[in-house]
Amino acid sequence: MDLGIKGKTALVLASSRGLGQAMAHSLAREGVQVAVTGRNAEGLAQTVKMIESVGGKALALNWDLADLNAIDGHVQTIENQLGPVDILINNTGGPPPTPASGQDPQLWQKSFQEMVLSLMKITDRVLPGMRERRWGRIITSTTSGAIVPIRNLAISNTLRAALLGWSKTLAAEVAADGVTVNVIMPGRVATDRLRQLDEARAKRENITYDAVVSASLKTIPA
């Protein structure tokens, strides 16, 4: 597939494993230079190896999304080594499983900073250049829980829904400048994060992990 993006530069957040890693790899196969980020050095090295295996160019950054003060420096490094960011993949890890009631306000604040505010600030950092060049792609990965809330994932459901409203508002603001803003809402994908959630559910409901997986498989249309 040729998406017509060869030679562009992408920043893929939280790409040391899971969907972020897969998206970084896919972009590299399209001829895109990719800056990959995360806190897991081993995972980042694996992502870089995957990108280089298809002839791509990668830049790995040890990046904690909770640190808002680090954003300018990281983006400047990308611009210096790969060029300005044309494609931004807003992706984050998930918060711990929680019910909606009785949560510590500090957990809500911490999760908001990591999962929402960081993405807004990173977007604000790269967006002016996209608008000036009259080309940019901003894709934010959320979850199906933003539309149909998933039990015991209250923080994730709430904050991902906030990203929907922000993205739709932003899309209308920048469309005339050649910048598109879209949201993807993946359901259950076999990642490390999904396994952690299934293990937590098994423990909470006092059933086996295999029983959780089996019940999930039954929900897939034949």
Short mmCIF file of N, CA and C in Angstrom, two decimals, residues 10 17 34 47 104 111 127 161 177 185 217 220:
data_model
loop_
_atom_site.label_atom_id
_atom_site.label_comp_id
_atom_site.label_asym_id
_atom_site.label_seq_id
_atom_site.Cartn_x
_atom_site.Cartn_y
_atom_site.Cartn_z
N ALA A 10 7.32 11.26 11.38
CA ALA A 10 6.24 10.97 12.33
C ALA A 10 6.78 10.88 13.75
N ARG A 17 5.92 -0.78 22.70
CA ARG A 17 5.23 -2.07 22.63
C ARG A 17 3.79 -1.83 22.17
N VAL A 34 10.62 7.82 11.65
CA VAL A 34 9.78 7.71 12.84
C VAL A 34 10.56 7.98 14.12
N THR A 47 11.56 -1.75 18.91
CA THR A 47 10.84 -0.97 17.92
C THR A 47 11.79 -0.43 16.86
N ASP A 104 -9.26 8.41 44.42
CA ASP A 104 -8.47 9.53 44.94
C ASP A 104 -8.37 10.62 43.87
N SER A 111 -3.60 10.97 36.10
CA SER A 111 -4.00 10.33 34.85
C SER A 111 -4.34 11.37 33.79
N LEU A 127 1.83 21.63 16.04
CA LEU A 127 0.76 22.10 15.15
C LEU A 127 1.10 23.36 14.36
N ALA A 161 -12.82 9.77 26.49
CA ALA A 161 -13.96 10.52 25.95
C ALA A 161 -13.63 12.01 25.85
N ASP A 177 -6.30 24.57 6.98
CA ASP A 177 -4.85 24.69 6.85
C ASP A 177 -4.20 23.41 6.36
N MET A 185 -10.45 4.22 17.70
CA MET A 185 -10.97 3.67 18.95
C MET A 185 -10.91 2.15 18.91
N LEU A 217 -13.88 -14.10 23.74
CA LEU A 217 -13.93 -14.66 22.39
C LEU A 217 -15.36 -14.91 21.93
N ILE A 220 -17.17 -12.15 19.92
CA ILE A 220 -16.75 -11.83 18.55
C ILE A 220 -17.74 -12.45 17.57
#
